[in-house]
Structure formats: structure tokens, C-alpha cells
């Protein structure tokens, strides 16, 4: 591995690693490829994804980092795909595998997560061990912990509160049992940044709708509900740093921390719903708030009905906004609310272990109004934003 920040002469003293990124055109994957490309960190990068680059909503800045010559279309959940994924023309092995693949949509059937996340991770892990890959970085989620408003550390009680997280945790546990696998596990907070299309983007799209209909945007539960975040630029730096640390140092790690290095990746802001409401209210010049105790209590018992009511109200408005703006290909943005996202569950992580053990320093310390405005501006550049 080449250490980030080395100049070209210094990098020449070490052989630059060959990097394999599974889910290479996914949100984190494309930014990791861009980070490696911009910093000249690898001798070879291979991006594996089921989706073709032409269909992946890639912004112009990814053109070189995610070029066709780096891309292999394959489904890593199928064992027969593994030779095409791992084999290199020179007969050598990749130095590092980043597994950023898996099913990222919410509210899918259990079998989908088992096949597309768990089986994918296990196939890759077994193959990486068989080929003696130097580092295998498994990207997981902070939703594996028992929800609590106090920051969860890596050794705290595990109780996944989403189906996606349940199968991610199963993959973590079974990957750790594979003999000879050089495994590092990263558990992420909500990832946001330019072109993001999950939790934060849904909130921004909802705000755009409520601005259009001139209504107060009210969240369920209260402003103290933890929805911890981390910026995509720090995620990819942390992901590279984890691999670099494992390959070169493994400093500051001892047996009391466990046999497999596990790290939470989260900024310092301890983001909660109140922060999100405040920033969104300022950006869109709308009133934001929270539903009262009565409605929140009703929602606990009838979450399906609540979600359906929200979607019935906002989706037609969103469609009208897109039509008025002449947007025929709106990209991955939608105000559609997923039932799983509306649970009264804290995502609250303590990321201090990663900083202390690896020396990593976050550059985006908290999610702020500027960061959310940058998200909207990126949607506007892509022609997604009505």
C-alpha cells in the first residue's frame, strides 16, 4: 500500500498496490475510486459492479476515475463470477479488496439482503482468503448496534434494527470465522455529500415539496433523535486509511479489542433530527418542527399508515415539480419515505477508536448548512433538482 500524501518520488520507493473495489460504481465506491485516482495511490484499480457506468448517474468528475477500462460488470454474489472479478492479466493478485457492494435499498425482502449482501460478502471473503489478499475491508453499517441515544462503541451490544443491518452483521460475524482472511470492518453512520441519494437526500427532497405547498415540515418523534452522519470525503479517506493501517502498521491494536479490527466511522457532530430540521428550515426558508406526542404515539402503532399518508401527499407534488422544470431523468432523488427510515431508533456512534488507533483526522467535523447546500447544488449540476 502507498501512504496517502506521499509525493511521487517517495511513492516510487514502494510498489503501489493493485486495488479491487466491489460496488465500484456505488456511492462510496465511485468516490473511493476518485480519491485513489486524484492522489495517484494505486498501480491498478478494478471497479466491479452489476450496473454499467452509462446507467450509474456518474457526474463528470468521475469520468477518468471510473473509466470503462477499469470496469468489470459482474455479480459478486455468484461464485462463478469470482475468477473474472479477481484474475489479473499478469497472473498476480490484488493487494487490497474493498467490499462496498451489497443491497443498499431499504425495505426489501429478507432473501434479497441474504443473497445480495451476505452471500456477496462471504463469496468475496472466502476468495480473498484463498488468494492471500493482503487486506480485505468490509464496509458495514452502524445500524447493527442496539439503538441508544448515547454513542455506541465497537464492543457495545448488537441488535440490528433494519433488515439490511441484520444481514450486514451476519456477514461481519461469518467473515471473521474465515481462516486467513485479513479483515477490517468499518461501521458507517449516515453518509452524505455531493450526489448522495439516501437518508439526507430524502429529507432535502421532502423539504423541496413542503416549500412548494407552503406547509410546515414536521418530523416524527423529537429533535433529540440521533441520526449521526459522516461526509463522503471523510468516508473514502477513512476507508483508505484503514487498509493502509492494516497493511503497514496495525499499531495501537491489542487482543483486548478483539481478533478483528472493527471501527465506527462518524463525524464529531452527533447529528440529531433537530440539527437537520434547523438547517433545512434555513436553506428552504420553511417552518420545520416535530409532531406532538399524540401523533407520534399513533405512528408507533400504525407506521404503515403514516408512511402511506406521507407518500400519497408528497409524491404527486414531486412529480409536478419535475414536470414543470422539464426534468425527464431525475436521477436517484425522491421524497419517497421508507417505513424502516421512520423508526424511532437512534443511530449514535462513538468514532474515537478509529482516530486513536490509526491517527485519522476528520476534515468535515459536523454536518452543517453549508454541507447540505452543497448537496442541493450537486443535484442542480446534474439536472436532478426541480
CSV table of C-alpha atoms in Angstrom, one decimal:
chain,number,residue,atom,x,y,z
A,1,UNK,CA,0.0,0.0,0.0
A,2,UNK,CA,1.1,3.6,-0.7
A,3,UNK,CA,0.5,6.0,2.1
A,4,UNK,CA,-1.8,8.9,1.3
A,5,UNK,CA,0.1,12.2,0.9
A,6,UNK,CA,3.4,10.7,-0.3
A,7,UNK,CA,5.0,12.6,-3.2
A,8,UNK,CA,5.8,10.8,-6.4
A,9,UNK,CA,9.4,10.2,-5.6
A,10,UNK,CA,8.6,8.7,-2.2
A,11,UNK,CA,5.8,6.6,-3.7
A,12,UNK,CA,8.3,5.2,-6.2
A,13,UNK,CA,10.2,3.6,-3.3
A,14,UNK,CA,7.2,1.4,-2.6
A,15,UNK,CA,5.3,-0.6,-5.1
A,16,UNK,CA,1.9,0.9,-5.5
A,17,UNK,CA,-0.9,-1.5,-4.7
A,18,UNK,CA,-3.4,-3.1,-7.1
A,19,UNK,CA,-6.9,-2.3,-5.8
A,20,UNK,CA,-10.1,-4.1,-6.3
A,21,UNK,CA,-13.3,-2.3,-5.4
A,22,UNK,CA,-16.6,-4.2,-5.3
A,23,UNK,CA,-19.5,-2.0,-5.7
A,24,UNK,CA,-17.2,0.3,-7.5
A,25,UNK,CA,-19.9,2.4,-9.1
A,26,UNK,CA,-21.9,2.7,-5.9
A,27,UNK,CA,-21.9,5.9,-3.9
A,28,UNK,CA,-18.9,5.2,-1.7
A,29,UNK,CA,-17.2,3.1,-4.4
A,30,UNK,CA,-17.1,5.9,-7.0
A,31,UNK,CA,-15.7,8.4,-4.5
A,32,UNK,CA,-13.1,6.0,-3.3
A,33,UNK,CA,-12.0,5.4,-7.0
A,34,UNK,CA,-11.9,9.2,-7.4
A,35,UNK,CA,-9.8,9.6,-4.3
A,36,UNK,CA,-7.3,6.9,-5.4
A,37,UNK,CA,-7.1,8.5,-8.9
A,38,UNK,CA,-6.6,12.0,-7.7
A,39,UNK,CA,-3.9,11.1,-5.2
A,40,UNK,CA,-2.2,8.5,-7.6
A,41,UNK,CA,-2.3,5.8,-4.9
A,42,UNK,CA,-2.6,2.6,-6.9
A,43,UNK,CA,-0.8,0.8,-9.8
A,44,UNK,CA,-4.1,-0.6,-10.9
A,45,UNK,CA,-7.8,-0.1,-10.0
A,46,UNK,CA,-10.5,-2.5,-10.9
A,47,UNK,CA,-14.1,-1.5,-10.3
A,48,UNK,CA,-16.7,-4.3,-10.2
A,49,UNK,CA,-20.4,-3.6,-10.3
A,50,UNK,CA,-23.6,-5.0,-11.6
A,51,UNK,CA,-24.6,-1.6,-13.1
A,52,UNK,CA,-23.0,-0.3,-16.3
A,53,UNK,CA,-21.2,3.1,-16.0
A,54,UNK,CA,-23.6,4.5,-18.5
A,55,UNK,CA,-26.5,3.8,-16.1
A,56,UNK,CA,-24.9,4.7,-12.8
A,57,UNK,CA,-25.6,8.5,-12.8
A,58,UNK,CA,-21.9,9.3,-12.8
A,59,UNK,CA,-21.0,13.0,-12.5
A,60,UNK,CA,-18.4,14.4,-15.0
A,61,UNK,CA,-15.6,14.4,-12.4
A,62,UNK,CA,-15.7,10.6,-12.3
A,63,UNK,CA,-15.1,10.1,-16.0
A,64,UNK,CA,-11.4,9.1,-15.7
A,65,UNK,CA,-11.5,7.5,-12.2
A,66,UNK,CA,-14.4,5.3,-13.3
A,67,UNK,CA,-13.5,4.8,-16.9
A,68,UNK,CA,-14.6,1.8,-18.9
A,69,UNK,CA,-11.1,0.3,-19.0
A,70,UNK,CA,-11.2,-0.1,-15.2
A,71,UNK,CA,-14.7,-1.6,-15.1
A,72,UNK,CA,-15.8,-5.2,-14.9
A,73,UNK,CA,-19.5,-5.9,-14.9
A,74,UNK,CA,-20.1,-8.9,-12.6
A,75,UNK,CA,-22.4,-10.0,-9.8
A,76,UNK,CA,-20.1,-11.0,-6.9
A,77,UNK,CA,-22.9,-12.8,-5.1
A,78,UNK,CA,-22.4,-15.6,-7.8
A,79,UNK,CA,-19.4,-17.9,-7.3
A,80,UNK,CA,-19.0,-18.4,-11.0
A,81,UNK,CA,-18.2,-14.6,-11.3
A,82,UNK,CA,-15.2,-14.8,-8.9
A,83,UNK,CA,-12.4,-15.7,-11.4
A,84,UNK,CA,-13.5,-12.8,-13.7
A,85,UNK,CA,-13.5,-10.5,-10.7
A,86,UNK,CA,-10.2,-11.5,-9.2
A,87,UNK,CA,-8.0,-12.7,-12.0
A,88,UNK,CA,-5.4,-10.3,-13.4
A,89,UNK,CA,-3.7,-10.4,-16.8
A,90,UNK,CA,-0.2,-10.5,-15.2
A,91,UNK,CA,-1.1,-13.5,-13.0
A,92,UNK,CA,-0.6,-11.6,-9.8
A,93,UNK,CA,-3.2,-11.0,-7.0
A,94,UNK,CA,-4.7,-7.7,-5.9
A,95,UNK,CA,-3.2,-6.3,-2.8
A,96,UNK,CA,-6.4,-4.9,-1.3
A,97,UNK,CA,-10.1,-5.6,-1.7
A,98,UNK,CA,-12.7,-3.0,-0.7
A,99,UNK,CA,-16.1,-4.6,-0.4
A,100,UNK,CA,-18.6,-1.7,-0.8
A,101,UNK,CA,-21.2,-3.8,-2.5
A,102,UNK,CA,-24.5,-5.2,-1.4
A,103,UNK,CA,-28.1,-4.2,-1.4
A,104,UNK,CA,-28.5,-0.6,-0.3
A,105,UNK,CA,-32.2,-0.1,-0.8
A,106,UNK,CA,-34.4,-0.1,2.3
A,107,UNK,CA,-37.5,-2.3,3.0
A,108,UNK,CA,-36.6,-5.2,0.7
A,109,UNK,CA,-37.3,-8.9,1.4
A,110,UNK,CA,-35.0,-10.8,3.7
A,111,UNK,CA,-33.9,-13.1,0.9
A,112,UNK,CA,-32.7,-10.1,-1.2
A,113,UNK,CA,-30.4,-9.0,1.6
A,114,UNK,CA,-29.2,-12.5,2.2
A,115,UNK,CA,-28.3,-13.0,-1.5
A,116,UNK,CA,-27.1,-9.6,-2.5
A,117,UNK,CA,-25.3,-8.6,0.8
A,118,UNK,CA,-24.5,-11.6,2.9
A,119,UNK,CA,-23.7,-14.1,0.1
A,120,UNK,CA,-21.7,-11.4,-1.8
A,121,UNK,CA,-19.6,-10.7,1.3
A,122,UNK,CA,-19.0,-14.4,2.0
A,123,UNK,CA,-18.0,-15.3,-1.6
A,124,UNK,CA,-15.6,-12.4,-1.7
A,125,UNK,CA,-14.1,-13.1,1.8
A,126,UNK,CA,-13.5,-16.8,1.0
A,127,UNK,CA,-11.9,-16.0,-2.3
A,128,UNK,CA,-9.7,-13.2,-0.8
A,129,UNK,CA,-8.5,-15.7,1.9
A,130,UNK,CA,-7.8,-18.4,-0.7
A,131,UNK,CA,-5.7,-15.9,-2.7
A,132,UNK,CA,-3.9,-14.5,0.4
A,133,UNK,CA,-5.1,-10.9,-0.3
A,134,UNK,CA,-3.2,-8.5,1.9
A,135,UNK,CA,-6.2,-6.5,3.2
A,136,UNK,CA,-10.0,-7.1,2.9
A,137,UNK,CA,-12.1,-4.0,4.0
A,138,UNK,CA,-15.7,-4.8,4.7
A,139,UNK,CA,-18.0,-1.8,4.6
A,140,UNK,CA,-20.8,-2.3,7.1
A,141,UNK,CA,-23.3,-0.1,9.0
A,142,UNK,CA,-23.7,1.5,12.4
A,143,UNK,CA,-27.3,0.2,12.4
A,144,UNK,CA,-26.0,-3.1,13.8
A,145,UNK,CA,-26.0,-1.7,17.4
A,146,UNK,CA,-28.8,-1.7,19.9
A,147,UNK,CA,-30.3,1.8,19.4
A,148,UNK,CA,-29.3,4.2,22.2
A,149,UNK,CA,-29.0,8.0,22.5
A,150,UNK,CA,-25.6,7.6,24.0
A,151,UNK,CA,-22.7,6.9,21.5
A,152,UNK,CA,-22.2,3.2,20.8
A,153,UNK,CA,-18.7,1.9,20.9
A,154,UNK,CA,-17.5,-1.1,18.9
A,155,UNK,CA,-17.8,-3.5,21.8
A,156,UNK,CA,-21.3,-2.5,22.8
A,157,UNK,CA,-24.5,-4.6,22.5
A,158,UNK,CA,-25.5,-5.5,19.0
A,159,UNK,CA,-29.2,-5.5,17.9
A,160,UNK,CA,-29.7,-4.6,14.2
A,161,UNK,CA,-32.8,-2.5,13.7
A,162,UNK,CA,-33.0,-2.9,9.9
A,163,UNK,CA,-33.2,-6.0,7.7
A,164,UNK,CA,-30.2,-4.6,5.8
A,165,UNK,CA,-28.2,-4.3,9.1
A,166,UNK,CA,-29.2,-7.8,10.2
A,167,UNK,CA,-27.5,-9.3,7.2
A,168,UNK,CA,-24.6,-7.0,7.3
A,169,UNK,CA,-23.9,-8.1,10.9
A,170,UNK,CA,-24.3,-11.8,9.9
A,171,UNK,CA,-21.7,-11.1,7.2
A,172,UNK,CA,-19.3,-9.5,9.7
A,173,UNK,CA,-19.6,-12.4,12.1
A,174,UNK,CA,-19.1,-15.1,9.5
A,175,UNK,CA,-16.3,-13.3,7.7
A,176,UNK,CA,-14.4,-13.2,11.0
A,177,UNK,CA,-14.5,-17.0,11.0
A,178,UNK,CA,-12.8,-17.4,7.7
A,179,UNK,CA,-9.2,-18.6,8.3
A,180,UNK,CA,-6.6,-16.5,6.7
A,181,UNK,CA,-8.8,-13.5,5.8
A,182,UNK,CA,-7.1,-10.2,6.6
A,183,UNK,CA,-10.3,-8.5,7.6
A,184,UNK,CA,-11.0,-4.9,8.7
A,185,UNK,CA,-14.7,-3.9,9.3
A,186,UNK,CA,-16.0,-0.3,9.1
A,187,UNK,CA,-19.4,0.6,10.5
A,188,UNK,CA,-20.7,3.8,8.9
A,189,UNK,CA,-23.0,6.5,10.1
A,190,UNK,CA,-25.4,8.1,7.5
A,191,UNK,CA,-23.1,9.0,4.6
A,192,UNK,CA,-23.9,12.3,2.9
A,193,UNK,CA,-22.2,14.7,0.4
A,194,UNK,CA,-22.4,15.6,-3.3
A,195,UNK,CA,-24.8,13.4,-5.3
A,196,UNK,CA,-25.9,11.5,-2.2
A,197,UNK,CA,-29.2,9.7,-2.6
A,198,UNK,CA,-30.3,8.1,0.6
A,199,UNK,CA,-31.3,9.4,4.1
A,200,UNK,CA,-30.2,13.0,3.7
A,201,UNK,CA,-31.3,13.4,0.1
A,202,UNK,CA,-34.8,12.2,1.1
A,203,UNK,CA,-35.1,14.9,3.7
A,204,UNK,CA,-33.9,17.5,1.2
A,205,UNK,CA,-36.5,16.4,-1.4
A,206,UNK,CA,-39.2,16.4,1.2
A,207,UNK,CA,-38.3,20.0,2.1
A,208,UNK,CA,-38.5,21.0,-1.5
A,209,UNK,CA,-42.0,19.6,-1.7
A,210,UNK,CA,-43.1,21.3,1.5
A,211,UNK,CA,-41.7,24.6,0.2
A,212,UNK,CA,-43.8,24.2,-2.9
A,213,UNK,CA,-47.0,23.5,-1.0
A,214,UNK,CA,-46.2,26.1,1.6
A,215,UNK,CA,-46.6,23.9,4.6
A,216,UNK,CA,-44.7,23.3,7.8
A,217,UNK,CA,-42.4,20.2,7.6
A,218,UNK,CA,-42.9,18.2,10.7
A,219,UNK,CA,-40.8,15.2,11.7
A,220,UNK,CA,-42.0,12.3,13.8
A,221,UNK,CA,-40.6,11.7,17.3
A,222,UNK,CA,-38.4,14.7,18.5
A,223,UNK,CA,-35.4,16.7,17.8
A,224,UNK,CA,-33.1,14.6,20.1
A,225,UNK,CA,-33.4,11.5,17.9
A,226,UNK,CA,-29.8,10.7,16.9
A,227,UNK,CA,-29.2,10.5,13.1
A,228,UNK,CA,-25.4,10.6,13.2
A,229,UNK,CA,-23.6,11.5,9.9
A,230,UNK,CA,-20.3,11.4,8.1
A,231,UNK,CA,-19.3,13.2,4.9
A,232,UNK,CA,-18.3,11.2,1.9
A,233,UNK,CA,-14.9,12.9,1.6
A,234,UNK,CA,-14.0,11.6,5.1
A,235,UNK,CA,-15.5,8.2,4.4
A,236,UNK,CA,-13.2,7.5,1.5
A,237,UNK,CA,-10.2,8.9,3.3
A,238,UNK,CA,-11.0,6.7,6.3
A,239,UNK,CA,-11.6,3.6,4.1
A,240,UNK,CA,-8.1,4.1,2.6
A,241,UNK,CA,-6.5,4.8,5.9
A,242,UNK,CA,-8.0,1.6,7.4
A,243,UNK,CA,-6.4,-0.5,4.6
A,244,UNK,CA,-3.1,1.4,4.9
A,245,UNK,CA,-3.0,0.9,8.7
A,246,UNK,CA,-3.7,-2.8,8.4
A,247,UNK,CA,-1.1,-3.4,5.7
A,248,UNK,CA,1.7,-1.5,7.2
A,249,UNK,CA,1.2,-1.0,10.9
A,250,UNK,CA,-1.6,-2.5,13.0
A,251,UNK,CA,-0.3,-0.1,15.6
A,252,UNK,CA,-2.2,0.5,18.8
A,253,UNK,CA,-4.2,-2.6,18.5
A,254,UNK,CA,-4.2,-5.3,21.2
A,255,UNK,CA,-6.1,-8.5,21.8
A,256,UNK,CA,-8.5,-6.9,24.3
A,257,UNK,CA,-10.1,-5.1,21.3
A,258,UNK,CA,-10.9,-8.3,19.6
A,259,UNK,CA,-9.4,-10.6,17.0
A,260,UNK,CA,-10.7,-8.5,14.0
A,261,UNK,CA,-10.3,-4.7,13.8
A,262,UNK,CA,-13.7,-3.0,13.9
A,263,UNK,CA,-14.1,0.7,13.6
A,264,UNK,CA,-17.0,3.2,13.7
A,265,UNK,CA,-16.8,5.9,11.0
A,266,UNK,CA,-18.7,9.0,12.1
A,267,UNK,CA,-18.1,12.7,12.4
A,268,UNK,CA,-17.9,14.7,15.6
A,269,UNK,CA,-21.2,16.5,15.2
A,270,UNK,CA,-23.5,13.9,17.0
A,271,UNK,CA,-26.1,14.9,14.4
A,272,UNK,CA,-29.7,14.7,15.6
A,273,UNK,CA,-33.1,15.4,13.9
A,274,UNK,CA,-33.1,18.9,15.5
A,275,UNK,CA,-29.9,19.8,13.6
A,276,UNK,CA,-31.3,18.5,10.3
A,277,UNK,CA,-34.6,20.4,10.9
A,278,UNK,CA,-32.8,23.6,11.7
A,279,UNK,CA,-30.5,23.5,8.6
A,280,UNK,CA,-33.3,22.5,6.2
A,281,UNK,CA,-35.5,25.2,7.6
A,282,UNK,CA,-32.8,27.8,6.9
A,283,UNK,CA,-32.0,26.5,3.4
A,284,UNK,CA,-35.6,26.3,2.1
A,285,UNK,CA,-37.0,29.2,4.2
A,286,UNK,CA,-39.7,26.9,5.6
A,287,UNK,CA,-41.0,26.3,9.1
A,288,UNK,CA,-39.9,22.9,10.5
A,289,UNK,CA,-40.8,21.1,13.7
A,290,UNK,CA,-41.9,17.9,15.2
A,291,UNK,CA,-45.2,16.1,15.6
A,292,UNK,CA,-46.8,16.1,19.0
A,293,UNK,CA,-46.9,13.2,21.5
A,294,UNK,CA,-50.3,12.1,20.3
A,295,UNK,CA,-49.4,11.7,16.6
A,296,UNK,CA,-46.0,10.1,17.4
A,297,UNK,CA,-47.7,7.6,19.7
A,298,UNK,CA,-50.2,6.8,16.9
A,299,UNK,CA,-47.3,6.4,14.5
A,300,UNK,CA,-45.6,3.8,16.7
A,301,UNK,CA,-48.7,1.6,16.4
A,302,UNK,CA,-49.6,2.4,12.7
A,303,UNK,CA,-46.3,3.2,11.0
A,304,UNK,CA,-47.5,1.7,7.7
A,305,UNK,CA,-50.5,4.0,7.5
A,306,UNK,CA,-48.4,7.0,8.5
A,307,UNK,CA,-45.8,6.3,5.7
A,308,UNK,CA,-48.5,5.7,3.1
A,309,UNK,CA,-50.2,9.1,4.0
A,310,UNK,CA,-46.9,11.0,3.7
A,311,UNK,CA,-46.1,9.4,0.4
A,312,UNK,CA,-49.6,10.0,-1.0
A,313,UNK,CA,-49.2,13.7,-0.2
A,314,UNK,CA,-45.6,14.3,-1.4
A,315,UNK,CA,-45.1,12.1,-4.5
A,316,UNK,CA,-47.6,13.8,-6.8
A,317,UNK,CA,-46.2,17.2,-5.8
A,318,UNK,CA,-42.7,16.0,-6.6
A,319,UNK,CA,-43.8,14.7,-10.0
A,320,UNK,CA,-45.4,18.1,-10.8
A,321,UNK,CA,-42.2,19.9,-9.8
A,322,UNK,CA,-40.1,17.7,-12.1
A,323,UNK,CA,-42.6,18.2,-15.0
A,324,UNK,CA,-42.6,21.9,-14.6
A,325,UNK,CA,-38.8,22.0,-14.6
A,326,UNK,CA,-38.7,19.7,-17.7
A,327,UNK,CA,-36.8,17.0,-15.8
A,328,UNK,CA,-37.4,13.7,-17.5
A,329,UNK,CA,-34.5,11.8,-15.9
A,330,UNK,CA,-34.5,12.9,-12.2
A,331,UNK,CA,-31.7,10.6,-11.2
A,332,UNK,CA,-31.9,8.8,-7.9
A,333,UNK,CA,-33.6,11.6,-5.9
A,334,UNK,CA,-37.0,11.0,-4.4
A,335,UNK,CA,-39.0,12.2,-1.4
A,336,UNK,CA,-40.4,8.7,-1.0
A,337,UNK,CA,-40.3,7.7,2.6
A,338,UNK,CA,-39.4,4.2,3.6
A,339,UNK,CA,-41.0,2.6,6.6
A,340,UNK,CA,-37.7,1.5,8.0
A,341,UNK,CA,-36.3,5.0,7.9
A,342,UNK,CA,-39.1,6.3,10.1
A,343,UNK,CA,-38.4,4.1,13.0
A,344,UNK,CA,-37.8,5.7,16.4
A,345,UNK,CA,-34.3,4.4,16.6
A,346,UNK,CA,-31.1,6.2,17.3
A,347,UNK,CA,-28.1,5.9,15.1
A,348,UNK,CA,-25.5,7.2,17.6
A,349,UNK,CA,-21.8,6.2,17.2
A,350,UNK,CA,-18.6,6.8,19.1
A,351,UNK,CA,-15.8,7.0,16.5
A,352,UNK,CA,-12.9,7.7,18.8
A,353,UNK,CA,-11.3,4.2,18.5
A,354,UNK,CA,-10.5,4.8,14.8
A,355,UNK,CA,-8.9,8.1,15.4
A,356,UNK,CA,-6.9,6.9,18.3
A,357,UNK,CA,-5.7,3.7,16.7
A,358,UNK,CA,-4.9,4.9,13.2
A,359,UNK,CA,-4.3,8.6,13.8
A,360,UNK,CA,-7.0,9.6,11.3
A,361,UNK,CA,-8.4,13.1,11.5
A,362,UNK,CA,-11.8,14.2,10.1
A,363,UNK,CA,-11.9,17.3,7.9
A,364,UNK,CA,-15.7,17.7,7.9
A,365,UNK,CA,-16.3,17.7,11.7
A,366,UNK,CA,-20.1,18.0,11.5
A,367,UNK,CA,-23.0,18.2,9.1
A,368,UNK,CA,-23.8,21.9,8.7
A,369,UNK,CA,-25.9,24.1,6.5
A,370,UNK,CA,-23.0,24.6,4.1
A,371,UNK,CA,-22.7,20.8,3.6
A,372,UNK,CA,-26.4,20.4,2.8
A,373,UNK,CA,-26.4,23.3,0.4
A,374,UNK,CA,-23.5,21.6,-1.4
A,375,UNK,CA,-25.7,18.5,-1.8
A,376,UNK,CA,-28.5,20.6,-3.4
A,377,UNK,CA,-26.0,22.4,-5.6
A,378,UNK,CA,-24.7,19.0,-6.8
A,379,UNK,CA,-28.2,17.9,-7.7
A,380,UNK,CA,-28.7,21.1,-9.7
A,381,UNK,CA,-25.5,20.5,-11.6
A,382,UNK,CA,-26.7,17.0,-12.6
A,383,UNK,CA,-30.1,18.3,-13.6
A,384,UNK,CA,-31.9,16.3,-10.9
A,385,UNK,CA,-33.3,19.2,-8.8
A,386,UNK,CA,-36.7,20.8,-9.5
